[in-house]
mmCIF file of C-alpha atoms in Angstrom:
data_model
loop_
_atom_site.group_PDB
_atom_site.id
_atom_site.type_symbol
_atom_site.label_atom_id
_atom_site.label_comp_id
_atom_site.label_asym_id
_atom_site.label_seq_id
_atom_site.Cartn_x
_atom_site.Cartn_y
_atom_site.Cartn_z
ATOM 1 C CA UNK A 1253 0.000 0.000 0.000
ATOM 2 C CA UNK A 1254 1.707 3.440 -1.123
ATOM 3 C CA UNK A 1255 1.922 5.809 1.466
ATOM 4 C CA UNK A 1256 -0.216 9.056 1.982
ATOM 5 C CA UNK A 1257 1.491 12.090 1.410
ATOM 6 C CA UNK A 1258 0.339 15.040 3.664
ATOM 7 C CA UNK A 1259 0.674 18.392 3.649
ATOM 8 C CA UNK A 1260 2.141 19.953 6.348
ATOM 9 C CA UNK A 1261 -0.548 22.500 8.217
ATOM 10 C CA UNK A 1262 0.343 25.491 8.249
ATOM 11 C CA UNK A 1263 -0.873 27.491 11.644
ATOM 12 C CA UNK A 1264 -0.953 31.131 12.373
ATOM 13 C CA UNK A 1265 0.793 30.961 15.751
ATOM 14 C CA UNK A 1266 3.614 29.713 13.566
ATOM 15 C CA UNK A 1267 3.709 32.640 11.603
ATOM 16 C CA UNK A 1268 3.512 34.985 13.953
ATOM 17 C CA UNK A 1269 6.153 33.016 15.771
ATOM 18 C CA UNK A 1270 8.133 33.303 12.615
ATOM 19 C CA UNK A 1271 7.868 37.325 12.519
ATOM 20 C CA UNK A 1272 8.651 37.724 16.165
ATOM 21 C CA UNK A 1273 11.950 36.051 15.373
ATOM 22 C CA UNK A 1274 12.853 37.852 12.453
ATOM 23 C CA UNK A 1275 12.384 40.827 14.017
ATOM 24 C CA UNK A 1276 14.309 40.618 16.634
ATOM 25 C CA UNK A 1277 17.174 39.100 15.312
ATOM 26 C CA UNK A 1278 17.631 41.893 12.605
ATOM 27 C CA UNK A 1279 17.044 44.182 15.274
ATOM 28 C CA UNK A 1280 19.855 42.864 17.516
ATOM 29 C CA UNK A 1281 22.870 41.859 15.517
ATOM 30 C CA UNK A 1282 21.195 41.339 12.407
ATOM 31 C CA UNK A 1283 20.912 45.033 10.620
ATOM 32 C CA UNK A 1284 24.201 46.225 11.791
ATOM 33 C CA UNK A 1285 26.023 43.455 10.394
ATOM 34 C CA UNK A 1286 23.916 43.622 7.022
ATOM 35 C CA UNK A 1287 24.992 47.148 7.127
ATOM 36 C CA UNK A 1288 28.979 46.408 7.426
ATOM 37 C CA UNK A 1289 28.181 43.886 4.846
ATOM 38 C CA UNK A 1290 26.463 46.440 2.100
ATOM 39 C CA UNK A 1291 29.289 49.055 2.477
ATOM 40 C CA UNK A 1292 31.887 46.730 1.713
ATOM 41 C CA UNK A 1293 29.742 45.408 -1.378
ATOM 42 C CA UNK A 1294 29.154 49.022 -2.223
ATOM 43 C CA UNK A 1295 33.131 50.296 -1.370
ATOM 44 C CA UNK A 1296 35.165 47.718 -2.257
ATOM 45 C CA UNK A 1297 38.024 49.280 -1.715
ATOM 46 C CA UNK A 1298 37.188 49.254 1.874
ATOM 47 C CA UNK A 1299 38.023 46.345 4.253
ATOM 48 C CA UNK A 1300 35.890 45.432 7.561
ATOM 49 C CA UNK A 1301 37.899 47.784 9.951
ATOM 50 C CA UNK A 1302 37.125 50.816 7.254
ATOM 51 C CA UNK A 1303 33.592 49.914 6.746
ATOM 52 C CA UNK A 1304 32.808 49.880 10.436
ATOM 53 C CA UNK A 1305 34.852 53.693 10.612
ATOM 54 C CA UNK A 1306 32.520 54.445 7.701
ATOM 55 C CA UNK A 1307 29.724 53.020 8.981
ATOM 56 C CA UNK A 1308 30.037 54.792 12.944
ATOM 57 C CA UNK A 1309 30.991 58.542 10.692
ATOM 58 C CA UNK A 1310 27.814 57.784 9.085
ATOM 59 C CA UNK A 1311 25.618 58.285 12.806
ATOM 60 C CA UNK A 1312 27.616 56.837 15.404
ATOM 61 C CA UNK A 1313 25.537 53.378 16.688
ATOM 62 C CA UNK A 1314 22.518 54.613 15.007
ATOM 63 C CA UNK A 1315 24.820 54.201 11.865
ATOM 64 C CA UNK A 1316 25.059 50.814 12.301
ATOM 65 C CA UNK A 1317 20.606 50.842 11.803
ATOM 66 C CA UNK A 1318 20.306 52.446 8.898
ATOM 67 C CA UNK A 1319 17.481 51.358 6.949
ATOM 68 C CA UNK A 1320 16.315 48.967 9.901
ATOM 69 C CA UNK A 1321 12.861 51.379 10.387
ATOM 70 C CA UNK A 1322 10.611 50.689 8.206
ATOM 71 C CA UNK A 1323 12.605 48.287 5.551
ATOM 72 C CA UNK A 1324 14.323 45.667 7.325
ATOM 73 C CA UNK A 1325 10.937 45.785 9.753
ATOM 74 C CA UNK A 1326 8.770 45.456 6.722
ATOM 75 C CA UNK A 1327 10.867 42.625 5.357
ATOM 76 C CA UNK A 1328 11.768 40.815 8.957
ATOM 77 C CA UNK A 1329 7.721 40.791 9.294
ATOM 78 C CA UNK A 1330 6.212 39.115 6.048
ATOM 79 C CA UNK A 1331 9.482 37.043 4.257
ATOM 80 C CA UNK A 1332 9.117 34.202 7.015
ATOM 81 C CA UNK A 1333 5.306 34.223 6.338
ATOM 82 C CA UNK A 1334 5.958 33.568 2.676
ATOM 83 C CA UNK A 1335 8.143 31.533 2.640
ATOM 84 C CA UNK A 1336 6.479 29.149 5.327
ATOM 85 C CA UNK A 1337 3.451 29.313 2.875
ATOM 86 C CA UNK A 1338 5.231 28.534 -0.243
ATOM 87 C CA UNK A 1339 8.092 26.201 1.058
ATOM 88 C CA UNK A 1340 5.353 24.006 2.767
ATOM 89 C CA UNK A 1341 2.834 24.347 -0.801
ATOM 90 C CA UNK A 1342 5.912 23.565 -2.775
ATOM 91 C CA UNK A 1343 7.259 20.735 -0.842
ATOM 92 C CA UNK A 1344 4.088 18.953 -0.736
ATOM 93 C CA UNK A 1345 3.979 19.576 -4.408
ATOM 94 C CA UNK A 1346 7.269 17.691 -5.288
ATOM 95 C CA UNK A 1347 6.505 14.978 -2.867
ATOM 96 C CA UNK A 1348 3.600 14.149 -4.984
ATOM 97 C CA UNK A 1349 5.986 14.169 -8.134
ATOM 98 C CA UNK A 1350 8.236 11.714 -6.519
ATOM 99 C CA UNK A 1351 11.131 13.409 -5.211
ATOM 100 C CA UNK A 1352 12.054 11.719 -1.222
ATOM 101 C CA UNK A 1353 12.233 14.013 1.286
ATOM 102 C CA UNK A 1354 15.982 15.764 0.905
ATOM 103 C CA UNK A 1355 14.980 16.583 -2.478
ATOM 104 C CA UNK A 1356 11.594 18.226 -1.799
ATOM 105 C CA UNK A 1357 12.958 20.086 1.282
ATOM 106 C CA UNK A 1358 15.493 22.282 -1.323
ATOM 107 C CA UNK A 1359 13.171 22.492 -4.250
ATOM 108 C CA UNK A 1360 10.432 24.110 -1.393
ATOM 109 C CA UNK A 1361 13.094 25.996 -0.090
ATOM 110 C CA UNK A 1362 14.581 27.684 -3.212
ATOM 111 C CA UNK A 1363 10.860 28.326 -4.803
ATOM 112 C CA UNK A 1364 9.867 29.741 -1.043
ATOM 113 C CA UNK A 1365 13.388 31.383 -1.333
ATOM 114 C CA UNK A 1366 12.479 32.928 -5.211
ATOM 115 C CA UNK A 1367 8.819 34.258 -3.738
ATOM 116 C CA UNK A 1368 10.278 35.898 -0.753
ATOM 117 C CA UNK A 1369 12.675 37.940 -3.240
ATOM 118 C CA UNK A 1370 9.714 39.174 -5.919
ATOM 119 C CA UNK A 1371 6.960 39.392 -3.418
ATOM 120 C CA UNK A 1372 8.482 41.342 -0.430
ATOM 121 C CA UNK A 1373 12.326 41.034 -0.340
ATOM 122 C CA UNK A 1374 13.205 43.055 -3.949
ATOM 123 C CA UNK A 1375 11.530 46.689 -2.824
ATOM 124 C CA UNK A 1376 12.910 46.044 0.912
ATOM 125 C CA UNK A 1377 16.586 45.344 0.309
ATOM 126 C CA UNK A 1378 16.200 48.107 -2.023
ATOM 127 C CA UNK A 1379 15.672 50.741 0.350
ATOM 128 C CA UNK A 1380 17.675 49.298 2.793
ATOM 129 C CA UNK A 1381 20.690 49.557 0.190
ATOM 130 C CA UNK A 1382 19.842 53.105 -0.883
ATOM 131 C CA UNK A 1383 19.628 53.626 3.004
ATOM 132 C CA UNK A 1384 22.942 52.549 3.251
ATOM 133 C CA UNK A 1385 24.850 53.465 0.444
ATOM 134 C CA UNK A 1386 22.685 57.421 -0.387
ATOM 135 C CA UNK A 1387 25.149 60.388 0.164
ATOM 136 C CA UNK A 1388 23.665 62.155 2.748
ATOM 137 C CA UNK A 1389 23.090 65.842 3.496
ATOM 138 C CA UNK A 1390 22.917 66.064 6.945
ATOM 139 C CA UNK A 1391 26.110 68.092 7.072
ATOM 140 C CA UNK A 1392 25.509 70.676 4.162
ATOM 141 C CA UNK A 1393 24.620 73.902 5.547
ATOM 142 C CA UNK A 1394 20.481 74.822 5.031
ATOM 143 C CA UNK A 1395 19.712 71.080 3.302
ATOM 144 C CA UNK A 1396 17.391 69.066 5.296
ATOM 145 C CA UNK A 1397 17.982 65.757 4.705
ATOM 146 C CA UNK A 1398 15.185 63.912 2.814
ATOM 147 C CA UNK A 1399 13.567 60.590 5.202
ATOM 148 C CA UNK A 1400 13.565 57.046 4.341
ATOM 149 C CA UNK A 1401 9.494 57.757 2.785
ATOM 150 C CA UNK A 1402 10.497 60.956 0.773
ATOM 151 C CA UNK A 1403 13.209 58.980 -0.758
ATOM 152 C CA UNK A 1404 11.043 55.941 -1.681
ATOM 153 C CA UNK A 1405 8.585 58.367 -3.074
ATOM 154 C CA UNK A 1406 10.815 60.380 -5.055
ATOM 155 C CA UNK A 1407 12.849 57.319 -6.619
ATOM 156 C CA UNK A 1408 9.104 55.734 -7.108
ATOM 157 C CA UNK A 1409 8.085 59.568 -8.908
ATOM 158 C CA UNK A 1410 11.435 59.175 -10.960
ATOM 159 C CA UNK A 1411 11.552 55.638 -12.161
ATOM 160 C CA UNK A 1412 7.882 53.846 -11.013
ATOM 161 C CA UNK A 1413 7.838 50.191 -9.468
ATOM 162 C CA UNK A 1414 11.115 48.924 -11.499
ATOM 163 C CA UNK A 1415 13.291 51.758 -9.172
ATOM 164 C CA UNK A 1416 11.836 50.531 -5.943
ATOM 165 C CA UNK A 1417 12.462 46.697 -7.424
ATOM 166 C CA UNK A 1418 16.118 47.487 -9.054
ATOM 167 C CA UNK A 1419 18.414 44.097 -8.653
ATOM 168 C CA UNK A 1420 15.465 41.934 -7.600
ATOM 169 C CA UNK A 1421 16.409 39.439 -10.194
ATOM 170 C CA UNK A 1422 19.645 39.006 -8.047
ATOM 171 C CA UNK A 1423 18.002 39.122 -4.694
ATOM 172 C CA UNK A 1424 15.578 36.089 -6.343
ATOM 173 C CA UNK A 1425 19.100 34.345 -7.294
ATOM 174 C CA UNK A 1426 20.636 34.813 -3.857
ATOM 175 C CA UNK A 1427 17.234 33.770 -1.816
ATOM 176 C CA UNK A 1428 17.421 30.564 -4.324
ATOM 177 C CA UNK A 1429 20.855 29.419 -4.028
ATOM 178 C CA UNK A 1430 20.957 30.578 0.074
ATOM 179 C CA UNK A 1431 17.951 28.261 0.519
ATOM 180 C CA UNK A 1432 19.190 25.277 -1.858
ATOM 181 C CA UNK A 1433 22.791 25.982 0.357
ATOM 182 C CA UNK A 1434 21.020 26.103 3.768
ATOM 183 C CA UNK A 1435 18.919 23.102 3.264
ATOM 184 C CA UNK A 1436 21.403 20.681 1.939
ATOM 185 C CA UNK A 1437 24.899 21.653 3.562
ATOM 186 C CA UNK A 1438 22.804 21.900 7.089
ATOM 187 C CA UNK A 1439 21.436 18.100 6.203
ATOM 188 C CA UNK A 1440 25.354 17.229 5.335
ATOM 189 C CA UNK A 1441 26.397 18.277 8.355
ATOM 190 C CA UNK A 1442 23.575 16.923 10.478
ATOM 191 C CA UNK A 1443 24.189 13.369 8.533
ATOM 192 C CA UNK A 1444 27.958 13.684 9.788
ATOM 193 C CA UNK A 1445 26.974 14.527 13.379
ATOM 194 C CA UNK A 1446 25.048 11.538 13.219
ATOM 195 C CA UNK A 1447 28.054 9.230 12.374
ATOM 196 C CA UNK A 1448 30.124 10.713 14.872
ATOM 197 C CA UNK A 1449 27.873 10.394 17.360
ATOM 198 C CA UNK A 1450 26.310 6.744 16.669
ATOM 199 C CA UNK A 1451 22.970 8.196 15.999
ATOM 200 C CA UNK A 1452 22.195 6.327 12.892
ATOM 201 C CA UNK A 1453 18.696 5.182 14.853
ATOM 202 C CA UNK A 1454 15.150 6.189 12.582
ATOM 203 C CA UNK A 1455 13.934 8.088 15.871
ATOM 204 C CA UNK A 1456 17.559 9.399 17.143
ATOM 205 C CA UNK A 1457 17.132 13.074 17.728
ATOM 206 C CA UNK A 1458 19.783 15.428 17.810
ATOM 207 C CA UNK A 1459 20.490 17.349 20.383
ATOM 208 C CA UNK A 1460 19.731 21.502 20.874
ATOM 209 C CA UNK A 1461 23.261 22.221 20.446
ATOM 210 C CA UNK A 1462 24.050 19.675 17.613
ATOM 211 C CA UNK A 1463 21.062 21.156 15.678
ATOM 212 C CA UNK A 1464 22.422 24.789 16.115
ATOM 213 C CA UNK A 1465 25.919 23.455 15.315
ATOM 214 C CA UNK A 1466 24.939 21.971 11.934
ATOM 215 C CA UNK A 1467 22.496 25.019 11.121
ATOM 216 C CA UNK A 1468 25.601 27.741 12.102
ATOM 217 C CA UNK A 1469 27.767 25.477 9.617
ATOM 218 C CA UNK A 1470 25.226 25.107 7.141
ATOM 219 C CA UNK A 1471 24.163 29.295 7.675
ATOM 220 C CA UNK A 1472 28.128 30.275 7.128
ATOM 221 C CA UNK A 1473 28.598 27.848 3.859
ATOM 222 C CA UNK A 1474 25.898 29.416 1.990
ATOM 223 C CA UNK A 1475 27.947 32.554 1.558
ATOM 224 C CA UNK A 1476 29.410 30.826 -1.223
ATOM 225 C CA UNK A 1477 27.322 32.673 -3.200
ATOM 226 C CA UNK A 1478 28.588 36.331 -2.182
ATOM 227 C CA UNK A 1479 29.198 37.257 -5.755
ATOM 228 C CA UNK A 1480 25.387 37.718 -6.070
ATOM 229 C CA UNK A 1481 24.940 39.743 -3.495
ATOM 230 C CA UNK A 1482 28.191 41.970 -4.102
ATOM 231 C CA UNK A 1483 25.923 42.261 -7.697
ATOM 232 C CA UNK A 1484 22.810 42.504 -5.716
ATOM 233 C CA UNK A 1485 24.265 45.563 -3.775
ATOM 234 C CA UNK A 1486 26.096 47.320 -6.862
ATOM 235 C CA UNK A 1487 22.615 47.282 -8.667
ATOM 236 C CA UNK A 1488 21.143 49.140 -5.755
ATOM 237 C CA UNK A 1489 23.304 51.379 -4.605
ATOM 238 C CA UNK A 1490 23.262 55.279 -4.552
ATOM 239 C CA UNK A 1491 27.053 55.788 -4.117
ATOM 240 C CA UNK A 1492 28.047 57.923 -6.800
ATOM 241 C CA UNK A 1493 30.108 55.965 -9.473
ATOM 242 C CA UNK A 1494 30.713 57.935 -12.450
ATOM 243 C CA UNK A 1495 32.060 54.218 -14.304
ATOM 244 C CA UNK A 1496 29.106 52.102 -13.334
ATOM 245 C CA UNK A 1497 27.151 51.238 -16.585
ATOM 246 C CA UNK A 1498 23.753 52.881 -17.362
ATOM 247 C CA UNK A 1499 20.663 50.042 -16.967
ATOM 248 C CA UNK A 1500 22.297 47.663 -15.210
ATOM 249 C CA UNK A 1501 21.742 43.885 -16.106
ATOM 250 C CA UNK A 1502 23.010 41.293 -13.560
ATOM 251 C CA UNK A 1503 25.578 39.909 -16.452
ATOM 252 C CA UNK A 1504 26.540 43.494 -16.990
ATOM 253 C CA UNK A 1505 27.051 44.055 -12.785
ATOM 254 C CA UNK A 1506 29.090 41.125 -12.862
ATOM 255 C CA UNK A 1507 31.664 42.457 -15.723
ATOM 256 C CA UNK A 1508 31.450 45.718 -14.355
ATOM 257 C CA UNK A 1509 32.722 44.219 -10.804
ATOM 258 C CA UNK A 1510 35.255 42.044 -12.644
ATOM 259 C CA UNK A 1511 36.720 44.407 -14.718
ATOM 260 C CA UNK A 1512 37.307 47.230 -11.423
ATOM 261 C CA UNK A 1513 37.865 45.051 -8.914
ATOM 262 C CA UNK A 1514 38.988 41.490 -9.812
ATOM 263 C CA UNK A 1515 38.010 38.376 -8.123
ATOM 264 C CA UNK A 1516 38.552 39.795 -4.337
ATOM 265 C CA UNK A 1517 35.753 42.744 -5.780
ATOM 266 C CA UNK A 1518 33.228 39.691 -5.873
ATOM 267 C CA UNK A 1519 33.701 38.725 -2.452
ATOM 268 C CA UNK A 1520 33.790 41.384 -0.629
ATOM 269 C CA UNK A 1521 31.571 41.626 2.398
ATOM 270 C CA UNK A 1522 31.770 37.992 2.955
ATOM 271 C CA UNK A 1523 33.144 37.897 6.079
ATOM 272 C CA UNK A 1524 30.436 39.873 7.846
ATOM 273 C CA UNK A 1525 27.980 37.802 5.753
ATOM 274 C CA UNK A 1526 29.065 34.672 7.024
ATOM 275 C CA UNK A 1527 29.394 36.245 11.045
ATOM 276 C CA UNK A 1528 25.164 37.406 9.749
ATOM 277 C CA UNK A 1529 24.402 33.756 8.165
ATOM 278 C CA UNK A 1530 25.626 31.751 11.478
ATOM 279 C CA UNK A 1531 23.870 34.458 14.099
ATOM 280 C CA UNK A 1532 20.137 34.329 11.826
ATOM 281 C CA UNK A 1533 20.571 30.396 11.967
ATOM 282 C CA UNK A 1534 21.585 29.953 15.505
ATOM 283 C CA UNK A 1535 19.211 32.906 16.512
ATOM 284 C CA UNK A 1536 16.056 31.291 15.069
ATOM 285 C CA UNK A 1537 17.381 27.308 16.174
ATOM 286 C CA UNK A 1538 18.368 28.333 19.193
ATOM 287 C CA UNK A 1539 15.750 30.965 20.423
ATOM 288 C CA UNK A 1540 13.371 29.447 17.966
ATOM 289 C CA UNK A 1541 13.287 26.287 19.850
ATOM 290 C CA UNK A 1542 12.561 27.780 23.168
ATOM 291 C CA UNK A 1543 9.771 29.965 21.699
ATOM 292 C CA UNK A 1544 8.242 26.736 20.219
ATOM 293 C CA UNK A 1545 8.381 25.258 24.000
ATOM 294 C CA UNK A 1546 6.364 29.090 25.031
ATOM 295 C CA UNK A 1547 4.114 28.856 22.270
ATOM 296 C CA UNK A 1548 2.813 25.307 22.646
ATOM 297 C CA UNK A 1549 2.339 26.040 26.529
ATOM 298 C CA UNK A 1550 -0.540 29.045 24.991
ATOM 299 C CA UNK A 1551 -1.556 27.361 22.441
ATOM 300 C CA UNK A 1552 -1.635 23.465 22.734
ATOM 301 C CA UNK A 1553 0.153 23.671 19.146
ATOM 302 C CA UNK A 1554 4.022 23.557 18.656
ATOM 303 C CA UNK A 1555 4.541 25.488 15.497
ATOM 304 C CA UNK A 1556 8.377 25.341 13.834
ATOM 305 C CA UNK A 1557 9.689 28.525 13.284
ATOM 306 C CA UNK A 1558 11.175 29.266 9.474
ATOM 307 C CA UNK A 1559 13.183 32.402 8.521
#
C-alpha cells in the first residue's frame, strides 16, 4: 500500500512566531552586520575595519541601523510568512511528483526562497541599500535631509515600481541558491553529526546544540554565493560611481565588478555575511526552539519557526 502524502498544516501561531523572530534578530545583531556587509559590497576598496569607521561617521551606533525602520521591519515581518506558505505548498507539491524528502525540502526551499525575493524582499533590500549606500546631506549647511518615505517616493516619482524593485532578479538568485545551500549543507552536516555520534537510529534526535551546530555550519557555507549579493548591492546602490554602466543587467554588474575590482571585488563583504548567516541560523534554532516550548504552553500547538 503506497503511502499518503500530507501536507504539512500550516498554523498562524507559527507565523507569527516566525515574525517575532525575524524581528528581533535583525534588530539585535542582524541590521548592523547587514549594514557592514552592504558598504563593503558598495566600497570595495574598503576592508571590515574601514567599513565599520565608515559606517560609525555615518551616525555613530545609530549608523550601524540604517534602513532597519521601516525596511528591514517590513521585510523581517512578512518574508518568514511567505516563505512558510510557499516552502510548505511547494514541498508537498514535489513529494507528490516523486522526489524523497531531501529533495523536496530544497526544491520548497529555493521556490519559497524565489517568492520571498519578488513578493516582499526586492523593494525592501532596495531601500535598505539606498539607506545605506545614499550620500547624505545632513552636514551641508540649510539642506534638510530627505527621510527614508520621501526617498522611496521620489525614486518611485522618478523611475515607477522597477526603481523601488532594481536588482530583484539578483536578490531572487541569492534567496534561491541561500535556501538550496542552507537546506542541503545543514542536512550534510547533520548526517555527519550523526556518524560521529552513533545516531544512525530512525527516531535518534539530535540534540539543541548539535542542531544549532549543523544550522551555524550550514548558515556560514551558503555565503558561497557572495558574488550575487556583491551584484545585488552594486545594482542598488546610490554611491556615486561615475564608471558604473547605465541600466544595469546582472551579467553586466558582474563584468562591471570584474573588470574594477577582480576576483577579491566579488567577495567582498563575505566575512560579515558569514558572522550574519551563522547568528540568523543559531538565533532562530536556538531561540526558535525555546519559543516553540512558550508557544505550545498558549496554544496546545508547537509550530516550527522558518526564517
Amino acid at each position: 500500500m503506497a503511502q499518503t502524502i500530507e501536507k504539512k498544516p500550516v498554523s498562524f501561531s507559527n507565523i507569527l512566531l516566525g515574525a517575532g523572530l525575524n524581528l528581533s534578530e535583525v534588530t539585535t545583531l542582524g541590521q548592523p552586520l547587514e549594514v557592514v556587509k552592504t558598504t563593503m559590497a558598495a566600497h570595495r576598496e574598503f576592508n571590515f575595519l574601514q567599513a565599520t569607521k565608515h559606517v560609525w561617521s555615518r551616525g555613530g551606533i545609530f549608523g550601524f541601523y540604517q534602513g532597519l525602520i521601516p525596511w528591514a521591519w517590513i521585510e523581517a515581518s512578512t518574508k518568514g510568512a511567505v516563505l512558510l506558505f510557499v516552502s510548505a505548498e511547494a514541498e508537498y507539491r514535489f513529494k507528490v511528483l516523486g522526489l524523497n524528502n531531501f529533495g523536496a525540502g530544497i526544491m520548497g526551499g529555493i521556490t519559497g526562497g524565489v517568492t520571498q525575493a519578488y513578493l516582499t524582499m526586492g523593494f525592501c533590500t532596495c531601500m535598505k541599500t539606498v539607506e545605506i549606500t545614499r550620500q547624505k546631506a545632513a552636514n551641508v549647511p540649510g539642506v534638510i535631509p530627505q527621510s527614508s518615505w520621501q526617498v522611496f517616493k521620489s525614486i518611485y516619482k522618478k523611475e515607477g515600481i522597477r526603481g523601488i524593485n532594481k536588482g530583484v532578479n539578483a536578490v531572487a538568485i541569492r534567496q534561491m541558491t541561500n535556501w538550496g545551500s542552507r537546506f542541503g549543507l545543514s542536512r550534510l552536516v547533520e548526517d555527519g553529526i550523526r556518524k560521529l555520534t552513533g545516531k544512525t537510529g530512525k527516531d535518534d534526535k539530535l540534540t539543541a546544540l548539535e542542531k544549532i551546530m549543523a544550522s551555524a555550519i550550514g548558515g556560514g557555507l551558503s555565503a558561497w554565493n557572495q558574488p550575487i549579493e556583491v551584484i545585488r548591492v552594486e545594482m542598488q546602490s546610490k554611491k556615486e560611481d561615475p564608471n558604473r554602466p547605465k541600466n544595469l543587467t546582472v551579467g553586466k554588474t558582474f563584468k562591471y565588478i570584474y573588470q574594477s575590482n577582480g576576483l577579491k571585488g566579488l567577495y567582498r563583504g563575505v566575512t560579515p555575511r558569514v558572522g550574519l548567516g551563522i547568528w540568523q541560523t543559531v538565533f532562530m534554532v536556538g531561540f526558535g526552539d525555546m519559543a516553540r516550548e512558550f508557544v505550545a504552553k498558549l496554544t496546545g500547538e508547537k509550530p516550527a519557526a522558518k526564517h
